[in-house]
mmCIF file of C-alpha atoms in Angstrom:
data_model
loop_
_atom_site.group_PDB
_atom_site.id
_atom_site.type_symbol
_atom_site.label_atom_id
_atom_site.label_comp_id
_atom_site.label_asym_id
_atom_site.label_seq_id
_atom_site.Cartn_x
_atom_site.Cartn_y
_atom_site.Cartn_z
ATOM 1 C CA MET A 1 -14.482 14.387 -24.190
ATOM 2 C CA ASP A 2 -11.251 12.846 -22.912
ATOM 3 C CA GLY A 3 -12.599 9.573 -21.507
ATOM 4 C CA LEU A 4 -11.015 6.288 -20.561
ATOM 5 C CA ARG A 5 -10.695 3.969 -23.546
ATOM 6 C CA PHE A 6 -10.973 0.229 -22.938
ATOM 7 C CA ALA A 7 -8.969 -1.798 -25.423
ATOM 8 C CA PRO A 8 -7.137 -5.136 -25.438
ATOM 9 C CA VAL A 9 -3.669 -4.810 -23.949
ATOM 10 C CA LYS A 10 -0.712 -7.145 -23.821
ATOM 11 C CA TRP A 11 -0.242 -7.842 -20.120
ATOM 12 C CA THR A 12 3.221 -8.722 -18.806
ATOM 13 C CA PRO A 13 3.562 -9.563 -15.109
ATOM 14 C CA ALA A 14 5.848 -7.337 -13.068
ATOM 15 C CA PRO A 15 9.131 -8.968 -12.029
ATOM 16 C CA PRO A 16 9.029 -10.934 -8.758
ATOM 17 C CA VAL A 17 10.390 -9.277 -5.629
ATOM 18 C CA LYS A 18 12.858 -10.864 -3.221
ATOM 19 C CA CYS A 19 11.822 -10.769 0.417
ATOM 20 C CA ARG A 20 14.528 -12.174 2.713
ATOM 21 C CA GLY A 21 14.676 -15.659 1.278
ATOM 22 C CA ARG A 22 11.071 -15.666 0.108
ATOM 23 C CA GLU A 23 9.649 -14.359 -3.160
ATOM 24 C CA LEU A 24 6.469 -12.600 -4.224
ATOM 25 C CA ASP A 25 5.514 -13.030 -7.861
ATOM 26 C CA PHE A 26 2.780 -11.256 -9.786
ATOM 27 C CA GLU A 27 1.368 -13.966 -12.009
ATOM 28 C CA GLN A 28 -1.857 -12.815 -10.381
ATOM 29 C CA VAL A 29 -2.680 -9.652 -8.459
ATOM 30 C CA ARG A 30 -1.583 -9.936 -4.850
ATOM 31 C CA ILE A 31 -3.657 -8.845 -1.868
ATOM 32 C CA MET A 32 -2.090 -6.942 1.032
ATOM 33 C CA GLY A 33 -4.311 -7.013 4.113
ATOM 34 C CA VAL A 34 -4.163 -4.004 6.444
ATOM 35 C CA LEU A 35 -3.815 -4.449 10.217
ATOM 36 C CA ASN A 36 -3.780 -1.170 12.158
ATOM 37 C CA ALA A 37 -2.460 -1.700 15.694
ATOM 38 C CA THR A 38 -3.427 1.869 16.546
ATOM 39 C CA PRO A 39 -6.088 3.668 18.575
ATOM 40 C CA ASP A 40 -6.788 6.322 15.944
ATOM 41 C CA SER A 41 -6.656 4.986 12.371
ATOM 42 C CA PHE A 42 -9.374 6.466 10.178
ATOM 43 C CA SER A 43 -11.528 3.362 9.681
ATOM 44 C CA ASP A 44 -10.680 0.808 12.374
ATOM 45 C CA GLY A 45 -8.750 2.673 15.063
ATOM 46 C CA GLY A 46 -8.677 0.764 18.331
ATOM 47 C CA LYS A 47 -10.171 -2.480 16.978
ATOM 48 C CA PHE A 48 -6.876 -4.359 16.821
ATOM 49 C CA SER A 49 -4.780 -2.745 19.563
ATOM 50 C CA ASP A 50 -5.041 -5.922 21.652
ATOM 51 C CA THR A 51 -2.494 -8.505 20.484
ATOM 52 C CA ALA A 52 -4.845 -11.487 20.716
ATOM 53 C CA ILE A 53 -7.546 -9.713 18.701
ATOM 54 C CA ALA A 54 -4.969 -8.575 16.155
ATOM 55 C CA LEU A 55 -3.776 -12.161 15.706
ATOM 56 C CA GLU A 56 -7.355 -13.335 15.192
ATOM 57 C CA GLN A 57 -7.772 -10.736 12.453
ATOM 58 C CA ILE A 58 -4.509 -11.806 10.830
ATOM 59 C CA ALA A 59 -5.714 -15.428 10.831
ATOM 60 C CA ARG A 60 -8.994 -14.295 9.283
ATOM 61 C CA MET A 61 -7.233 -12.321 6.531
ATOM 62 C CA THR A 62 -4.932 -15.289 5.865
ATOM 63 C CA GLU A 63 -7.903 -17.621 5.464
ATOM 64 C CA GLU A 64 -9.562 -15.115 3.116
ATOM 65 C CA GLY A 65 -6.554 -15.126 0.801
ATOM 66 C CA ALA A 66 -4.117 -12.387 1.865
ATOM 67 C CA ASP A 67 -0.690 -12.709 0.263
ATOM 68 C CA VAL A 68 0.828 -10.047 2.519
ATOM 69 C CA ILE A 69 -0.174 -8.724 5.954
ATOM 70 C CA ASP A 70 0.761 -5.044 6.423
ATOM 71 C CA ILE A 71 0.982 -4.057 10.099
ATOM 72 C CA GLY A 72 1.131 -0.422 11.207
ATOM 73 C CA GLY A 73 1.594 1.130 14.634
ATOM 74 C CA GLU A 74 1.015 4.779 13.728
ATOM 75 C CA SER A 75 -2.002 6.379 12.090
ATOM 76 C CA THR A 76 -1.278 8.306 8.903
ATOM 77 C CA ARG A 77 -4.839 9.494 8.316
ATOM 78 C CA PRO A 78 -5.216 13.147 7.223
ATOM 79 C CA GLY A 79 -4.669 15.469 10.178
ATOM 80 C CA SER A 80 -3.028 12.832 12.360
ATOM 81 C CA ARG A 81 -0.084 13.566 14.625
ATOM 82 C CA GLY A 82 2.747 11.088 14.892
ATOM 83 C CA VAL A 83 3.912 8.984 17.811
ATOM 84 C CA ASP A 84 7.492 8.356 18.874
ATOM 85 C CA GLU A 85 9.497 5.283 17.889
ATOM 86 C CA ALA A 86 9.166 3.625 21.284
ATOM 87 C CA GLU A 87 5.359 3.782 21.211
ATOM 88 C CA GLU A 88 5.150 2.544 17.637
ATOM 89 C CA ILE A 89 7.442 -0.383 18.483
ATOM 90 C CA ARG A 90 5.414 -1.159 21.614
ATOM 91 C CA ARG A 91 2.279 -1.477 19.493
ATOM 92 C CA ILE A 92 3.599 -3.797 16.779
ATOM 93 C CA ILE A 93 6.368 -5.992 18.177
ATOM 94 C CA PRO A 94 4.136 -8.205 20.392
ATOM 95 C CA ILE A 95 2.124 -9.021 17.265
ATOM 96 C CA LEU A 96 5.145 -9.645 15.049
ATOM 97 C CA GLU A 97 6.822 -11.885 17.616
ATOM 98 C CA ARG A 98 3.847 -14.261 17.513
ATOM 99 C CA MET A 99 3.631 -14.538 13.727
ATOM 100 C CA ASN A 100 5.058 -17.294 11.530
ATOM 101 C CA MET A 101 7.522 -15.606 9.187
ATOM 102 C CA ASP A 102 8.532 -18.823 7.415
ATOM 103 C CA GLU A 103 5.206 -19.740 5.807
ATOM 104 C CA GLY A 104 1.833 -18.213 5.101
ATOM 105 C CA PRO A 105 1.495 -14.589 4.004
ATOM 106 C CA LEU A 106 4.526 -12.376 3.823
ATOM 107 C CA VAL A 107 4.643 -9.778 6.579
ATOM 108 C CA SER A 108 5.097 -6.055 5.990
ATOM 109 C CA VAL A 109 5.528 -3.228 8.480
ATOM 110 C CA ASP A 110 4.020 0.154 7.631
ATOM 111 C CA THR A 111 6.458 2.709 9.042
ATOM 112 C CA SER A 112 8.582 5.682 8.047
ATOM 113 C CA LYS A 113 10.890 5.454 11.105
ATOM 114 C CA THR A 114 14.273 3.765 10.826
ATOM 115 C CA GLY A 115 14.239 2.508 14.417
ATOM 116 C CA VAL A 116 10.821 0.935 13.994
ATOM 117 C CA ALA A 117 11.863 -0.692 10.727
ATOM 118 C CA ARG A 118 14.987 -2.087 12.384
ATOM 119 C CA ALA A 119 12.973 -3.588 15.261
ATOM 120 C CA ALA A 120 10.430 -5.079 12.852
ATOM 121 C CA LEU A 121 13.160 -6.530 10.654
ATOM 122 C CA GLU A 122 14.768 -8.103 13.718
ATOM 123 C CA ALA A 123 11.367 -9.715 14.360
ATOM 124 C CA GLY A 124 11.507 -11.178 10.838
ATOM 125 C CA VAL A 125 9.311 -9.026 8.585
ATOM 126 C CA HIS A 126 9.839 -9.346 4.838
ATOM 127 C CA ILE A 127 8.801 -5.891 3.583
ATOM 128 C CA VAL A 128 8.947 -2.303 4.854
ATOM 129 C CA ASN A 129 6.179 -0.028 3.549
ATOM 130 C CA ASP A 130 7.403 3.587 3.786
ATOM 131 C CA ILE A 131 4.962 6.453 3.159
ATOM 132 C CA THR A 132 7.901 8.884 2.875
ATOM 133 C CA GLY A 133 9.263 7.168 -0.219
ATOM 134 C CA LEU A 134 12.515 5.743 1.199
ATOM 135 C CA ARG A 135 14.059 9.222 1.230
ATOM 136 C CA ASP A 136 15.788 8.677 4.604
ATOM 137 C CA PRO A 137 19.318 7.293 3.991
ATOM 138 C CA GLY A 138 19.143 5.532 7.360
ATOM 139 C CA MET A 139 16.031 3.666 6.303
ATOM 140 C CA ARG A 140 17.649 2.633 3.033
ATOM 141 C CA SER A 141 20.740 1.399 4.883
ATOM 142 C CA VAL A 142 18.745 -0.736 7.318
ATOM 143 C CA LEU A 143 16.746 -2.244 4.465
ATOM 144 C CA ALA A 144 19.823 -2.977 2.359
ATOM 145 C CA GLU A 145 21.477 -4.815 5.237
ATOM 146 C CA SER A 146 18.374 -6.944 5.840
ATOM 147 C CA GLY A 147 17.615 -8.139 2.323
ATOM 148 C CA ALA A 148 13.975 -7.097 2.766
ATOM 149 C CA ALA A 149 11.849 -5.620 0.007
ATOM 150 C CA ALA A 150 10.502 -2.073 0.263
ATOM 151 C CA VAL A 151 7.453 -0.123 -0.847
ATOM 152 C CA ALA A 152 8.176 3.506 -1.758
ATOM 153 C CA MET A 153 5.042 5.647 -1.583
ATOM 154 C CA HIS A 154 4.456 9.187 -2.800
ATOM 155 C CA MET A 155 3.096 11.710 -0.318
ATOM 156 C CA LYS A 156 2.871 15.485 -0.726
ATOM 157 C CA GLY A 157 3.497 17.136 2.652
ATOM 158 C CA ASP A 158 2.924 15.134 5.835
ATOM 159 C CA PRO A 159 -0.154 13.483 7.362
ATOM 160 C CA ARG A 160 -0.963 16.520 9.487
ATOM 161 C CA THR A 161 -1.129 18.938 6.537
ATOM 162 C CA MET A 162 -1.234 16.847 3.355
ATOM 163 C CA GLN A 163 -4.911 17.393 2.577
ATOM 164 C CA VAL A 164 -4.790 21.191 2.947
ATOM 165 C CA ASN A 165 -5.416 22.212 -0.667
ATOM 166 C CA PRO A 166 -2.875 19.943 -2.434
ATOM 167 C CA GLU A 167 -1.907 21.273 -5.869
ATOM 168 C CA TYR A 168 0.130 19.938 -8.796
ATOM 169 C CA GLU A 169 1.207 21.482 -12.079
ATOM 170 C CA ASP A 170 1.572 18.016 -13.622
ATOM 171 C CA LEU A 171 0.179 15.340 -11.311
ATOM 172 C CA MET A 172 1.312 12.218 -13.147
ATOM 173 C CA GLY A 173 4.619 13.749 -14.166
ATOM 174 C CA GLU A 174 5.429 14.683 -10.575
ATOM 175 C CA LEU A 175 4.411 11.271 -9.252
ATOM 176 C CA SER A 176 6.455 9.480 -11.899
ATOM 177 C CA HIS A 177 9.542 11.594 -11.223
ATOM 178 C CA TYR A 178 9.297 11.143 -7.448
ATOM 179 C CA LEU A 179 8.738 7.387 -7.565
ATOM 180 C CA ARG A 180 11.456 6.843 -10.169
ATOM 181 C CA GLU A 181 13.913 8.803 -8.005
ATOM 182 C CA SER A 182 12.890 6.905 -4.853
ATOM 183 C CA ALA A 183 13.448 3.574 -6.583
ATOM 184 C CA ARG A 184 16.776 4.764 -7.991
ATOM 185 C CA LEU A 185 18.008 5.809 -4.539
ATOM 186 C CA ALA A 186 16.855 2.515 -3.022
ATOM 187 C CA GLU A 187 18.511 0.377 -5.665
ATOM 188 C CA GLY A 188 21.661 2.471 -5.519
ATOM 189 C CA ASP A 189 21.939 1.760 -1.803
ATOM 190 C CA GLY A 190 21.481 -1.978 -2.309
ATOM 191 C CA ILE A 191 17.824 -2.620 -1.442
ATOM 192 C CA ALA A 192 16.912 -6.003 -2.883
ATOM 193 C CA SER A 193 13.510 -5.211 -4.412
ATOM 194 C CA VAL A 194 11.377 -2.079 -4.705
ATOM 195 C CA LEU A 195 7.641 -1.658 -5.207
ATOM 196 C CA ILE A 196 6.009 1.727 -5.811
ATOM 197 C CA ASP A 197 2.742 3.246 -4.551
ATOM 198 C CA PRO A 198 1.217 6.508 -5.881
ATOM 199 C CA GLY A 199 -0.205 7.280 -2.433
ATOM 200 C CA ILE A 200 -3.876 7.764 -3.262
ATOM 201 C CA GLY A 201 -5.307 10.050 -0.581
ATOM 202 C CA PHE A 202 -1.898 11.239 0.613
ATOM 203 C CA GLY A 203 -1.660 14.861 -0.459
ATOM 204 C CA LYS A 204 -4.177 14.478 -3.278
ATOM 205 C CA SER A 205 -7.603 15.949 -3.850
ATOM 206 C CA TRP A 206 -10.524 13.677 -4.721
ATOM 207 C CA ASP A 207 -10.086 14.614 -8.388
ATOM 208 C CA HIS A 208 -6.368 13.788 -8.185
ATOM 209 C CA ASN A 209 -7.223 10.319 -6.843
ATOM 210 C CA LEU A 210 -9.551 9.671 -9.772
ATOM 211 C CA GLU A 211 -6.978 10.869 -12.288
ATOM 212 C CA ILE A 212 -4.394 8.490 -10.819
ATOM 213 C CA LEU A 213 -6.827 5.594 -11.160
ATOM 214 C CA ARG A 214 -7.517 6.529 -14.788
ATOM 215 C CA ARG A 215 -3.835 6.891 -15.707
ATOM 216 C CA MET A 216 -2.090 4.223 -13.653
ATOM 217 C CA GLY A 217 -0.552 2.633 -16.684
ATOM 218 C CA GLU A 218 1.859 5.573 -16.802
ATOM 219 C CA LEU A 219 3.187 4.577 -13.387
ATOM 220 C CA ARG A 220 3.419 0.884 -14.196
ATOM 221 C CA ASP A 221 5.531 1.850 -17.183
ATOM 222 C CA LEU A 222 8.247 2.782 -14.672
ATOM 223 C CA GLY A 223 8.957 -0.962 -14.441
ATOM 224 C CA TYR A 224 8.253 -1.633 -10.761
ATOM 225 C CA PRO A 225 5.417 -3.617 -9.161
ATOM 226 C CA LEU A 226 2.601 -1.189 -8.423
ATOM 227 C CA VAL A 227 0.836 -1.123 -5.051
ATOM 228 C CA VAL A 228 -2.522 0.657 -4.844
ATOM 229 C CA GLY A 229 -4.523 1.423 -1.708
ATOM 230 C CA VAL A 230 -8.003 2.911 -2.102
ATOM 231 C CA SER A 231 -9.823 0.958 0.601
ATOM 232 C CA ARG A 232 -12.455 2.970 2.531
ATOM 233 C CA LYS A 233 -10.906 6.338 1.614
ATOM 234 C CA SER A 234 -12.781 9.611 1.842
ATOM 235 C CA PHE A 235 -13.110 10.195 -1.912
ATOM 236 C CA ILE A 236 -15.099 6.954 -2.096
ATOM 237 C CA GLY A 237 -17.414 8.267 0.607
ATOM 238 C CA ALA A 238 -17.770 11.553 -1.274
ATOM 239 C CA ILE A 239 -18.774 9.752 -4.464
ATOM 240 C CA THR A 240 -21.073 7.131 -2.949
ATOM 241 C CA GLY A 241 -22.511 9.179 -0.094
ATOM 242 C CA VAL A 242 -21.439 6.564 2.469
ATOM 243 C CA GLU A 243 -20.213 8.595 5.421
ATOM 244 C CA ALA A 244 -18.865 5.855 7.714
ATOM 245 C CA ALA A 245 -15.461 4.637 6.492
ATOM 246 C CA GLY A 246 -16.084 1.059 7.591
ATOM 247 C CA GLU A 247 -19.224 0.854 5.445
ATOM 248 C CA ARG A 248 -17.591 1.843 2.133
ATOM 249 C CA LEU A 249 -17.229 -1.765 0.995
ATOM 250 C CA ILE A 250 -18.919 -1.650 -2.411
ATOM 251 C CA GLY A 251 -17.270 1.588 -3.510
ATOM 252 C CA SER A 252 -13.898 0.294 -2.341
ATOM 253 C CA LYS A 253 -14.216 -2.956 -4.274
ATOM 254 C CA VAL A 254 -15.282 -1.194 -7.463
ATOM 255 C CA ALA A 255 -12.266 1.124 -7.162
ATOM 256 C CA GLU A 256 -9.962 -1.834 -6.460
ATOM 257 C CA ALA A 257 -11.205 -3.749 -9.503
ATOM 258 C CA PHE A 258 -10.705 -0.633 -11.605
ATOM 259 C CA ALA A 259 -7.158 -0.313 -10.205
ATOM 260 C CA VAL A 260 -6.430 -3.871 -11.323
ATOM 261 C CA VAL A 261 -7.713 -3.150 -14.829
ATOM 262 C CA GLY A 262 -5.434 -0.120 -14.868
ATOM 263 C CA GLY A 263 -2.308 -2.025 -13.886
ATOM 264 C CA ALA A 264 -2.114 -2.603 -10.115
ATOM 265 C CA ASP A 265 -0.002 -5.565 -9.050
ATOM 266 C CA VAL A 266 -0.862 -5.361 -5.336
ATOM 267 C CA ILE A 267 -4.116 -4.194 -3.759
ATOM 268 C CA ARG A 268 -3.741 -2.901 -0.192
ATOM 269 C CA THR A 269 -7.079 -3.346 1.549
ATOM 270 C CA HIS A 270 -9.003 -3.696 4.808
ATOM 271 C CA ASP A 271 -11.498 -6.245 3.406
ATOM 272 C CA VAL A 272 -9.426 -9.111 2.069
ATOM 273 C CA GLY A 273 -12.055 -11.632 0.970
ATOM 274 C CA ALA A 274 -14.004 -9.100 -1.071
ATOM 275 C CA ALA A 275 -10.763 -7.695 -2.511
ATOM 276 C CA VAL A 276 -9.764 -11.138 -3.788
ATOM 277 C CA GLU A 277 -13.038 -11.302 -5.729
ATOM 278 C CA ALA A 278 -12.580 -7.751 -7.038
ATOM 279 C CA ALA A 279 -9.031 -8.535 -8.146
ATOM 280 C CA ARG A 280 -10.047 -11.691 -10.001
ATOM 281 C CA MET A 281 -12.778 -9.751 -11.838
ATOM 282 C CA GLY A 282 -10.355 -6.953 -12.684
ATOM 283 C CA GLU A 283 -7.856 -9.471 -14.027
ATOM 284 C CA ALA A 284 -10.511 -11.061 -16.242
ATOM 285 C CA VAL A 285 -11.471 -7.677 -17.713
ATOM 286 C CA ARG A 286 -7.805 -6.842 -18.238
ATOM 287 C CA ARG A 287 -7.180 -10.193 -20.009
ATOM 288 C CA GLY A 288 -10.435 -10.153 -21.900
ATOM 289 C CA SER A 289 -11.085 -13.785 -21.004
ATOM 290 C CA VAL A 290 -12.343 -15.963 -18.178
ATOM 291 C CA GLY A 291 -9.421 -18.407 -18.177
ATOM 292 C CA PRO A 292 -5.938 -17.792 -16.746
#
């Protein structure tokens, strides 16, 4: 049987990324807390649409140990339909304008729209997290001018159709090729720093998601910091039998710890405090020791 083999590995931290005068290093796994300023996100839609409540959640995630806060104004759950740039901007800018961009966690905006990225960058964000892999030349141009870092994610199809029988001839080969090309395009256009994300749950079956988790080292070998988001996703519910997305805490933390063992540099998560604990455990298993 072709199973996962645990063995001592020589761990080398990914290179730090430059984020508009600030820097994010990976001497330890970093935690990216998710804030959905949307009415329809799959696990917390509507909870943080009010600016004051959103800011309270950001303060809570900061206290729990978030290194980055990732704010999105458009749901990208399977089957979702997009909103226009004006609506997405309306949802996120009041939050961004009240955040401290000079200290505390770095701030990321989760968007695939150039106009939204531009508005968020004008508000001071440090990172743009693009589910379409930085394939829009306009997006790359705006990012290059700003000096912000960027996350290039892999997605097969679009949110409305991506989970309709996704198929791959060579899953890891296709992901590696796509992410390598996205990073090459970004660097060629002058983007300061690039992180990559395999897009678990974005145009992948449940079995695909598990294969990515088992073989993540192949993606980290591309040489870019690796972002992984498994928090509360449907494959975890399918495995654990927990139907409600917001109640998939234990399964999510196990998957996040496993992602760290496999090579994740950043864990993108809804439950920051528990993710910090999961990451520290994953790091210890990866090192094979309790100490730093």
